[in-house]
PDB file of C-alpha atoms in Angstrom:
ATOM      1  CA  MET A   1       0.064   0.034   0.044  1.00  0.00           C
ATOM      2  CA  MET A   2       1.386   3.456  -1.005  1.00  0.00           C
ATOM      3  CA  GLU A   3       1.741   5.970   1.689  1.00  0.00           C
ATOM      4  CA  GLN A   4      -0.522   9.006   1.446  1.00  0.00           C
ATOM      5  CA  GLU A   5       1.224  12.101   0.151  1.00  0.00           C
ATOM      6  CA  ILE A   6       2.070  14.760   2.584  1.00  0.00           C
ATOM      7  CA  LYS A   7       0.321  18.017   1.547  1.00  0.00           C
ATOM      8  CA  PRO A   8       1.983  21.382   2.108  1.00  0.00           C
ATOM      9  CA  LEU A   9       0.865  23.279   5.205  1.00  0.00           C
ATOM     10  CA  ALA A  10      -2.095  25.519   4.236  1.00  0.00           C
ATOM     11  CA  ALA A  11      -1.005  29.126   3.771  1.00  0.00           C
ATOM     12  CA  ASP A  12      -3.947  30.278   5.944  1.00  0.00           C
ATOM     13  CA  ALA A  13      -3.331  27.695   8.723  1.00  0.00           C
ATOM     14  CA  PRO A  14      -3.822  29.614  12.043  1.00  0.00           C
ATOM     15  CA  ASN A  15      -1.116  30.078  14.611  1.00  0.00           C
ATOM     16  CA  VAL A  16      -1.760  27.784  17.666  1.00  0.00           C
ATOM     17  CA  LEU A  17       1.192  29.260  19.542  1.00  0.00           C
ATOM     18  CA  GLU A  18       3.018  32.507  19.330  1.00  0.00           C
ATOM     19  CA  VAL A  19       5.941  33.516  21.470  1.00  0.00           C
ATOM     20  CA  SER A  20       6.781  37.245  21.396  1.00  0.00           C
ATOM     21  CA  HIS A  21       9.995  38.882  22.627  1.00  0.00           C
ATOM     22  CA  ILE A  22      10.749  36.309  25.405  1.00  0.00           C
ATOM     23  CA  SER A  23      13.890  36.674  27.391  1.00  0.00           C
ATOM     24  CA  LYS A  24      15.095  34.646  30.362  1.00  0.00           C
ATOM     25  CA  SER A  25      18.050  34.928  32.670  1.00  0.00           C
ATOM     26  CA  PHE A  26      19.368  32.834  35.597  1.00  0.00           C
ATOM     27  CA  GLY A  27      21.375  35.158  37.764  1.00  0.00           C
ATOM     28  CA  ALA A  28      24.192  36.520  35.641  1.00  0.00           C
ATOM     29  CA  VAL A  29      23.533  33.916  32.875  1.00  0.00           C
ATOM     30  CA  THR A  30      21.253  35.067  29.991  1.00  0.00           C
ATOM     31  CA  ALA A  31      19.629  32.055  28.520  1.00  0.00           C
ATOM     32  CA  LEU A  32      17.171  33.672  26.092  1.00  0.00           C
ATOM     33  CA  VAL A  33      17.342  37.110  24.356  1.00  0.00           C
ATOM     34  CA  ASP A  34      14.217  38.638  22.705  1.00  0.00           C
ATOM     35  CA  VAL A  35      12.963  35.277  21.227  1.00  0.00           C
ATOM     36  CA  SER A  36       9.880  35.251  18.975  1.00  0.00           C
ATOM     37  CA  LEU A  37       8.500  32.087  17.627  1.00  0.00           C
ATOM     38  CA  LYS A  38       5.264  30.897  16.066  1.00  0.00           C
ATOM     39  CA  VAL A  39       3.774  27.489  15.316  1.00  0.00           C
ATOM     40  CA  LYS A  40       0.923  26.856  12.853  1.00  0.00           C
ATOM     41  CA  ARG A  41      -1.727  24.216  13.303  1.00  0.00           C
ATOM     42  CA  GLY A  42      -0.459  20.907  11.937  1.00  0.00           C
ATOM     43  CA  GLU A  43       3.099  22.250  11.471  1.00  0.00           C
ATOM     44  CA  VAL A  44       6.235  20.292  12.323  1.00  0.00           C
ATOM     45  CA  LEU A  45       8.908  22.800  13.595  1.00  0.00           C
ATOM     46  CA  ALA A  46      12.541  21.866  14.059  1.00  0.00           C
ATOM     47  CA  LEU A  47      14.400  23.696  16.906  1.00  0.00           C
ATOM     48  CA  VAL A  48      18.164  23.451  16.411  1.00  0.00           C
ATOM     49  CA  GLY A  49      21.239  24.870  17.957  1.00  0.00           C
ATOM     50  CA  ASP A  50      24.401  24.038  19.842  1.00  0.00           C
ATOM     51  CA  ASN A  51      24.504  22.922  23.502  1.00  0.00           C
ATOM     52  CA  GLY A  52      23.851  26.062  25.615  1.00  0.00           C
ATOM     53  CA  ALA A  53      21.981  27.850  22.823  1.00  0.00           C
ATOM     54  CA  GLY A  54      18.806  28.099  24.943  1.00  0.00           C
ATOM     55  CA  LYS A  55      16.716  25.300  23.406  1.00  0.00           C
ATOM     56  CA  SER A  56      15.984  23.504  26.786  1.00  0.00           C
ATOM     57  CA  THR A  57      15.123  26.806  28.436  1.00  0.00           C
ATOM     58  CA  LEU A  58      12.659  27.722  25.642  1.00  0.00           C
ATOM     59  CA  ILE A  59      10.771  24.345  25.731  1.00  0.00           C
ATOM     60  CA  LYS A  60      10.669  24.525  29.529  1.00  0.00           C
ATOM     61  CA  ILE A  61       8.987  28.015  29.259  1.00  0.00           C
ATOM     62  CA  LEU A  62       6.509  26.515  26.684  1.00  0.00           C
ATOM     63  CA  SER A  63       5.989  23.645  29.068  1.00  0.00           C
ATOM     64  CA  GLY A  64       5.334  25.793  32.186  1.00  0.00           C
ATOM     65  CA  PHE A  65       8.375  24.758  34.136  1.00  0.00           C
ATOM     66  CA  HIS A  66       9.981  28.307  33.752  1.00  0.00           C
ATOM     67  CA  GLN A  67       8.312  31.632  33.436  1.00  0.00           C
ATOM     68  CA  PRO A  68       9.805  34.225  31.084  1.00  0.00           C
ATOM     69  CA  ASP A  69      11.387  37.503  32.415  1.00  0.00           C
ATOM     70  CA  THR A  70       9.947  39.556  29.581  1.00  0.00           C
ATOM     71  CA  GLY A  71       7.669  38.980  26.592  1.00  0.00           C
ATOM     72  CA  LYS A  72       4.345  37.177  26.169  1.00  0.00           C
ATOM     73  CA  ILE A  73       2.914  33.910  25.009  1.00  0.00           C
ATOM     74  CA  LEU A  74      -0.316  33.595  22.938  1.00  0.00           C
ATOM     75  CA  SER A  75      -2.162  30.320  22.773  1.00  0.00           C
ATOM     76  CA  ASN A  76      -4.752  30.257  19.855  1.00  0.00           C
ATOM     77  CA  GLY A  77      -4.457  34.048  19.673  1.00  0.00           C
ATOM     78  CA  GLU A  78      -5.170  34.598  23.372  1.00  0.00           C
ATOM     79  CA  GLU A  79      -2.424  35.905  25.707  1.00  0.00           C
ATOM     80  CA  THR A  80      -1.714  33.465  28.410  1.00  0.00           C
ATOM     81  CA  ARG A  81       0.764  32.657  31.145  1.00  0.00           C
ATOM     82  CA  PHE A  82       1.927  29.061  32.044  1.00  0.00           C
ATOM     83  CA  ALA A  83       2.470  29.204  35.768  1.00  0.00           C
ATOM     84  CA  SER A  84       3.017  25.401  35.904  1.00  0.00           C
ATOM     85  CA  PRO A  85       3.249  22.255  33.605  1.00  0.00           C
ATOM     86  CA  ARG A  86      -0.398  21.740  34.439  1.00  0.00           C
ATOM     87  CA  ASP A  87      -1.348  25.079  33.006  1.00  0.00           C
ATOM     88  CA  ALA A  88       0.538  24.244  29.722  1.00  0.00           C
ATOM     89  CA  ARG A  89      -1.271  20.843  29.578  1.00  0.00           C
ATOM     90  CA  ALA A  90      -4.562  22.555  30.064  1.00  0.00           C
ATOM     91  CA  ARG A  91      -3.668  24.685  27.041  1.00  0.00           C
ATOM     92  CA  GLY A  92      -3.032  21.570  25.006  1.00  0.00           C
ATOM     93  CA  ILE A  93       0.838  21.432  25.237  1.00  0.00           C
ATOM     94  CA  GLU A  94       2.318  18.095  25.914  1.00  0.00           C
ATOM     95  CA  THR A  95       6.018  17.461  26.221  1.00  0.00           C
ATOM     96  CA  VAL A  96       7.985  14.234  25.824  1.00  0.00           C
ATOM     97  CA  TYR A  97      11.480  14.566  27.549  1.00  0.00           C
ATOM     98  CA  GLN A  98      14.446  12.366  26.841  1.00  0.00           C
ATOM     99  CA  ASP A  99      13.858  10.124  29.936  1.00  0.00           C
ATOM    100  CA  LEU A 100      10.431   9.295  28.517  1.00  0.00           C
ATOM    101  CA  ALA A 101       8.876   8.708  32.031  1.00  0.00           C
ATOM    102  CA  LEU A 102       8.059   5.032  31.205  1.00  0.00           C
ATOM    103  CA  ILE A 103       8.244   2.259  33.767  1.00  0.00           C
ATOM    104  CA  GLY A 104      10.124  -0.687  32.320  1.00  0.00           C
ATOM    105  CA  ASP A 105       8.574  -3.628  34.260  1.00  0.00           C
ATOM    106  CA  LEU A 106       5.027  -2.488  33.574  1.00  0.00           C
ATOM    107  CA  SER A 107       3.147  -3.523  30.471  1.00  0.00           C
ATOM    108  CA  ILE A 108       2.927  -1.299  27.422  1.00  0.00           C
ATOM    109  CA  TYR A 109      -0.896  -0.736  27.902  1.00  0.00           C
ATOM    110  CA  HIS A 110      -0.273   0.071  31.630  1.00  0.00           C
ATOM    111  CA  ASN A 111       2.317   2.677  30.545  1.00  0.00           C
ATOM    112  CA  MET A 112      -0.086   4.107  27.972  1.00  0.00           C
ATOM    113  CA  PHE A 113      -2.574   4.925  30.831  1.00  0.00           C
ATOM    114  CA  LEU A 114      -0.039   5.827  33.541  1.00  0.00           C
ATOM    115  CA  GLY A 115      -1.665   8.363  35.840  1.00  0.00           C
ATOM    116  CA  ARG A 116      -5.008   8.211  34.136  1.00  0.00           C
ATOM    117  CA  GLU A 117      -5.853   4.466  34.493  1.00  0.00           C
ATOM    118  CA  GLN A 118      -9.255   3.267  33.275  1.00  0.00           C
ATOM    119  CA  ARG A 119     -11.379   1.711  36.180  1.00  0.00           C
ATOM    120  CA  LYS A 120     -14.527  -0.276  36.677  1.00  0.00           C
ATOM    121  CA  ARG A 121     -16.701  -1.238  39.583  1.00  0.00           C
ATOM    122  CA  PHE A 122     -17.059  -4.924  40.402  1.00  0.00           C
ATOM    123  CA  LEU A 123     -18.725  -6.197  43.579  1.00  0.00           C
ATOM    124  CA  GLY A 124     -18.391  -2.702  45.063  1.00  0.00           C
ATOM    125  CA  LEU A 125     -14.693  -2.578  44.396  1.00  0.00           C
ATOM    126  CA  ASN A 126     -12.875  -0.037  42.224  1.00  0.00           C
ATOM    127  CA  LEU A 127     -10.690  -2.131  39.964  1.00  0.00           C
ATOM    128  CA  LEU A 128      -8.356  -1.456  36.977  1.00  0.00           C
ATOM    129  CA  ASP A 129     -10.163  -2.103  33.654  1.00  0.00           C
ATOM    130  CA  ASN A 130      -7.292  -3.933  32.090  1.00  0.00           C
ATOM    131  CA  LYS A 131      -9.325  -5.235  29.218  1.00  0.00           C
ATOM    132  CA  LYS A 132     -10.460  -1.701  28.270  1.00  0.00           C
ATOM    133  CA  MET A 133      -6.903  -0.331  28.549  1.00  0.00           C
ATOM    134  CA  ARG A 134      -5.477  -3.054  26.364  1.00  0.00           C
ATOM    135  CA  THR A 135      -8.116  -2.627  23.709  1.00  0.00           C
ATOM    136  CA  LEU A 136      -7.785   1.068  23.649  1.00  0.00           C
ATOM    137  CA  SER A 137      -3.982   0.919  23.604  1.00  0.00           C
ATOM    138  CA  ARG A 138      -4.014  -1.552  20.594  1.00  0.00           C
ATOM    139  CA  THR A 139      -6.449   0.684  18.720  1.00  0.00           C
ATOM    140  CA  TYR A 140      -4.580   3.825  19.403  1.00  0.00           C
ATOM    141  CA  LEU A 141      -1.064   2.464  18.494  1.00  0.00           C
ATOM    142  CA  ASP A 142      -2.547   1.031  15.295  1.00  0.00           C
ATOM    143  CA  THR A 143      -4.182   4.308  14.357  1.00  0.00           C
ATOM    144  CA  LEU A 144      -0.931   6.096  14.781  1.00  0.00           C
ATOM    145  CA  GLY A 145       0.924   3.501  12.623  1.00  0.00           C
ATOM    146  CA  ILE A 146       2.971   2.257  15.584  1.00  0.00           C
ATOM    147  CA  HIS A 147       3.717  -1.492  14.986  1.00  0.00           C
ATOM    148  CA  ILE A 148       4.039  -3.286  18.369  1.00  0.00           C
ATOM    149  CA  PRO A 149       2.875  -6.875  18.316  1.00  0.00           C
ATOM    150  CA  ASP A 150       1.770  -7.337  21.858  1.00  0.00           C
ATOM    151  CA  VAL A 151       0.684  -4.623  24.254  1.00  0.00           C
ATOM    152  CA  ASN A 152       0.919  -7.110  27.114  1.00  0.00           C
ATOM    153  CA  ASN A 153       4.671  -7.074  26.821  1.00  0.00           C
ATOM    154  CA  THR A 154       6.622  -4.974  29.320  1.00  0.00           C
ATOM    155  CA  VAL A 155       8.273  -1.756  28.062  1.00  0.00           C
ATOM    156  CA  ASP A 156      11.795  -3.045  28.884  1.00  0.00           C
ATOM    157  CA  LEU A 157      11.481  -5.545  26.042  1.00  0.00           C
ATOM    158  CA  LEU A 158      10.959  -2.747  23.431  1.00  0.00           C
ATOM    159  CA  SER A 159      13.657  -1.147  21.328  1.00  0.00           C
ATOM    160  CA  GLY A 160      14.641   2.395  22.094  1.00  0.00           C
ATOM    161  CA  GLY A 161      12.588   3.613  19.023  1.00  0.00           C
ATOM    162  CA  GLN A 162       9.534   1.730  20.065  1.00  0.00           C
ATOM    163  CA  ARG A 163       9.761   3.178  23.605  1.00  0.00           C
ATOM    164  CA  GLN A 164       9.910   6.682  22.134  1.00  0.00           C
ATOM    165  CA  CYS A 165       6.805   5.940  20.048  1.00  0.00           C
ATOM    166  CA  VAL A 166       4.943   4.674  23.136  1.00  0.00           C
ATOM    167  CA  ALA A 167       5.874   7.882  24.977  1.00  0.00           C
ATOM    168  CA  VAL A 168       4.702   9.963  22.052  1.00  0.00           C
ATOM    169  CA  ALA A 169       1.520   7.959  21.688  1.00  0.00           C
ATOM    170  CA  ARG A 170       0.715   8.340  25.387  1.00  0.00           C
ATOM    171  CA  SER A 171       0.968  12.082  25.036  1.00  0.00           C
ATOM    172  CA  ILE A 172      -1.055  12.156  21.913  1.00  0.00           C
ATOM    173  CA  TYR A 173      -3.808  10.145  23.608  1.00  0.00           C
ATOM    174  CA  SER A 174      -4.619  13.213  25.727  1.00  0.00           C
ATOM    175  CA  SER A 175      -5.397  15.031  22.511  1.00  0.00           C
ATOM    176  CA  PRO A 176      -2.885  17.894  22.596  1.00  0.00           C
ATOM    177  CA  SER A 177      -2.821  20.691  20.050  1.00  0.00           C
ATOM    178  CA  ILE A 178       1.029  20.915  20.419  1.00  0.00           C
ATOM    179  CA  LEU A 179       3.472  18.139  20.996  1.00  0.00           C
ATOM    180  CA  ILE A 180       7.070  19.053  22.112  1.00  0.00           C
ATOM    181  CA  LEU A 181       9.667  16.435  21.606  1.00  0.00           C
ATOM    182  CA  ASP A 182      12.971  16.920  23.383  1.00  0.00           C
ATOM    183  CA  GLU A 183      15.570  15.218  21.100  1.00  0.00           C
ATOM    184  CA  PRO A 184      13.419  12.296  20.296  1.00  0.00           C
ATOM    185  CA  LEU A 185      16.132  10.643  18.206  1.00  0.00           C
ATOM    186  CA  ALA A 186      18.995  11.008  20.639  1.00  0.00           C
ATOM    187  CA  ALA A 187      20.975   7.706  21.056  1.00  0.00           C
ATOM    188  CA  LEU A 188      18.785   5.848  18.587  1.00  0.00           C
ATOM    189  CA  GLY A 189      20.099   3.757  15.795  1.00  0.00           C
ATOM    190  CA  VAL A 190      19.064   4.048  12.165  1.00  0.00           C
ATOM    191  CA  ARG A 191      16.284   1.521  12.375  1.00  0.00           C
ATOM    192  CA  GLU A 192      14.948   2.839  15.776  1.00  0.00           C
ATOM    193  CA  SER A 193      15.053   6.404  14.432  1.00  0.00           C
ATOM    194  CA  ALA A 194      12.975   5.252  11.479  1.00  0.00           C
ATOM    195  CA  HIS A 195      10.192   4.207  13.869  1.00  0.00           C
ATOM    196  CA  VAL A 196      10.054   7.650  15.374  1.00  0.00           C
ATOM    197  CA  LEU A 197      10.360   9.587  12.134  1.00  0.00           C
ATOM    198  CA  GLY A 198       7.594   7.477  10.688  1.00  0.00           C
ATOM    199  CA  LEU A 199       5.351   8.445  13.585  1.00  0.00           C
ATOM    200  CA  ILE A 200       6.173  12.142  13.233  1.00  0.00           C
ATOM    201  CA  GLN A 201       5.552  11.873   9.455  1.00  0.00           C
ATOM    202  CA  ASN A 202       2.144  10.278  10.184  1.00  0.00           C
ATOM    203  CA  LEU A 203       1.274  13.331  12.413  1.00  0.00           C
ATOM    204  CA  ARG A 204       2.507  15.607   9.802  1.00  0.00           C
ATOM    205  CA  ARG A 205       0.303  13.867   7.175  1.00  0.00           C
ATOM    206  CA  GLN A 206      -2.838  14.239   9.339  1.00  0.00           C
ATOM    207  CA  ARG A 207      -2.018  17.964  10.054  1.00  0.00           C
ATOM    208  CA  GLU A 208      -4.019  17.931  13.375  1.00  0.00           C
ATOM    209  CA  VAL A 209      -1.289  18.080  15.946  1.00  0.00           C
ATOM    210  CA  SER A 210       1.539  20.713  15.831  1.00  0.00           C
ATOM    211  CA  VAL A 211       5.020  19.358  16.741  1.00  0.00           C
ATOM    212  CA  ILE A 212       8.090  21.237  17.992  1.00  0.00           C
ATOM    213  CA  MET A 213      11.076  18.956  18.039  1.00  0.00           C
ATOM    214  CA  ILE A 214      14.629  19.509  19.150  1.00  0.00           C
ATOM    215  CA  VAL A 215      16.916  17.682  16.768  1.00  0.00           C
ATOM    216  CA  HIS A 216      20.566  17.613  15.846  1.00  0.00           C
ATOM    217  CA  ASN A 217      20.612  15.495  12.568  1.00  0.00           C
ATOM    218  CA  TYR A 218      19.991  18.034   9.927  1.00  0.00           C
ATOM    219  CA  ASN A 219      19.217  15.395   7.255  1.00  0.00           C
ATOM    220  CA  GLN A 220      16.317  14.264   9.485  1.00  0.00           C
ATOM    221  CA  ILE A 221      14.922  17.808   9.753  1.00  0.00           C
ATOM    222  CA  PHE A 222      14.491  18.021   5.948  1.00  0.00           C
ATOM    223  CA  GLU A 223      12.834  14.624   6.013  1.00  0.00           C
ATOM    224  CA  VAL A 224      10.002  15.375   8.416  1.00  0.00           C
ATOM    225  CA  CYS A 225       9.918  19.172   9.273  1.00  0.00           C
ATOM    226  CA  ASP A 226       8.130  22.044   7.647  1.00  0.00           C
ATOM    227  CA  ARG A 227      10.251  24.800   9.074  1.00  0.00           C
ATOM    228  CA  ILE A 228      13.502  25.341  11.042  1.00  0.00           C
ATOM    229  CA  ASN A 229      14.275  27.836  13.872  1.00  0.00           C
ATOM    230  CA  PHE A 230      18.019  27.993  14.636  1.00  0.00           C
ATOM    231  CA  LEU A 231      18.890  29.176  18.143  1.00  0.00           C
ATOM    232  CA  HIS A 232      22.360  30.811  18.752  1.00  0.00           C
ATOM    233  CA  ALA A 233      23.508  32.338  22.056  1.00  0.00           C
ATOM    234  CA  GLY A 234      19.849  32.673  23.229  1.00  0.00           C
ATOM    235  CA  GLU A 235      18.244  34.243  20.082  1.00  0.00           C
ATOM    236  CA  ILE A 236      16.628  32.825  16.893  1.00  0.00           C
ATOM    237  CA  VAL A 237      19.053  33.722  14.142  1.00  0.00           C
ATOM    238  CA  LEU A 238      17.240  31.782  11.410  1.00  0.00           C
ATOM    239  CA  ASP A 239      13.614  31.040  10.666  1.00  0.00           C
ATOM    240  CA  ALA A 240      13.316  29.268   7.408  1.00  0.00           C
ATOM    241  CA  SER A 241      10.961  26.911   5.568  1.00  0.00           C
ATOM    242  CA  THR A 242      12.499  23.474   4.766  1.00  0.00           C
ATOM    243  CA  SER A 243      11.133  23.896   1.212  1.00  0.00           C
ATOM    244  CA  GLU A 244      13.023  27.108   0.659  1.00  0.00           C
ATOM    245  CA  THR A 245      16.336  26.261   2.173  1.00  0.00           C
ATOM    246  CA  THR A 246      18.776  23.353   2.064  1.00  0.00           C
ATOM    247  CA  GLU A 247      20.834  21.218   4.405  1.00  0.00           C
ATOM    248  CA  GLU A 248      23.976  22.836   3.071  1.00  0.00           C
ATOM    249  CA  GLU A 249      22.680  26.436   3.787  1.00  0.00           C
ATOM    250  CA  LEU A 250      21.696  25.354   7.255  1.00  0.00           C
ATOM    251  CA  ILE A 251      25.155  23.891   8.040  1.00  0.00           C
ATOM    252  CA  ARG A 252      26.705  27.089   6.730  1.00  0.00           C
ATOM    253  CA  VAL A 253      24.739  29.212   9.084  1.00  0.00           C
ATOM    254  CA  VAL A 254      25.431  26.880  12.041  1.00  0.00           C
ATOM    255  CA  LYS A 255      29.181  26.816  11.312  1.00  0.00           C
ATOM    256  CA  SER A 256      29.417  30.572  10.852  1.00  0.00           C
ATOM    257  CA  GLY A 257      28.919  31.109  14.565  1.00  0.00           C
ATOM    258  CA  LEU A 258      27.207  34.473  13.726  1.00  0.00           C
ATOM    259  CA  GLY A 259      24.412  36.184  15.497  1.00  0.00           C
ATOM    260  CA  LYS A 260      21.312  37.429  13.862  1.00  0.00           C
ATOM    261  CA  ASN A 261      22.671  40.855  12.804  1.00  0.00           C
ATOM    262  CA  ALA A 262      25.836  39.368  11.369  1.00  0.00           C
ATOM    263  CA  ILE A 263      23.888  36.803   9.338  1.00  0.00           C
ATOM    264  CA  SER A 264      21.584  39.546   7.956  1.00  0.00           C
ATOM    265  CA  ALA A 265      24.681  41.652   7.102  1.00  0.00           C
ATOM    266  CA  ALA A 266      26.391  38.764   5.316  1.00  0.00           C
ATOM    267  CA  ALA A 267      23.145  37.910   3.413  1.00  0.00           C
ATOM    268  CA  SER A 268      22.844  41.523   2.309  1.00  0.00           C
ATOM    269  CA  ALA A 269      26.440  41.679   1.277  1.00  0.00           C
ATOM    270  CA  ALA A 270      25.978  38.488  -0.773  1.00  0.00           C
ATOM    271  CA  GLU A 271      22.887  39.965  -2.394  1.00  0.00           C
ATOM    272  CA  GLY A 272      24.784  43.084  -3.204  1.00  0.00           C
ATOM    273  CA  ARG A 273      27.599  41.169  -4.888  1.00  0.00           C
ATOM    274  CA  ALA A 274      25.044  39.190  -6.986  1.00  0.00           C
ATOM    275  CA  THR A 275      23.701  42.508  -8.459  1.00  0.00           C
ATOM    276  CA  LEU A 276      27.069  44.074  -9.318  1.00  0.00           C
ATOM    277  CA  PRO A 277      27.584  44.354 -13.100  1.00  0.00           C
ATOM    278  CA  HIS A 278      30.064  41.949 -14.618  1.00  0.00           C
ATOM    279  CA  HIS A 279      32.938  43.401 -16.757  1.00  0.00           C
TER     280      HIS A 279
END
């Protein structure tokens, strides 16, 4: 069966999240400088940058763990403030961190419903409804295109890629509007990465959940992402569509070590050279 073609993001797709002029410092250390970011409904946005660039701080602000010093956040056009992770989740933002928060010796279906277990009454007792959780887990994993033969197996029997997919599926089950993935491909092999990339591609194909993913492999960015934001020294120095740039151009910007103003100046100079008459 041929995979359904991935349609371009609609030009009039609304912004589900906007970050405007966010800054954040920890004592004498400035983590973010005047960061503005937007995510459209159904868009997959890559967040890239070196260690210490501010990526983790930014996603922790979006997840409600940190509050910005300046700037504002708009959720579906409405200004909001995430005072806690619970606030962010109430606004439809789910985050999957690198540790995944899965319990290895529990079954896959128990992990899928961790913290929101399905229950039933039997002879006056409040019991786990294991049958319902198994059925729902199977249905949901199949719907997302996650191929795991037996949801009764414990998580510690899964590959790294399968575990990542289960963690993502658990977050999507709560029907978020935005899914943040903190380096979902870190420490995964080629085959395991393919599991996760396939899941992200499925989400992109459906265009219902927006995804922000921190990623280091630039080739993978151009495989599954619609747009790139490159963070350098706490500021976004590049905001580009993957359809209008190349991996080589991204690598050139990353290696330049330049800030926003320097990159703009370099681009203007290059444009000026291109328009000079040839003799």
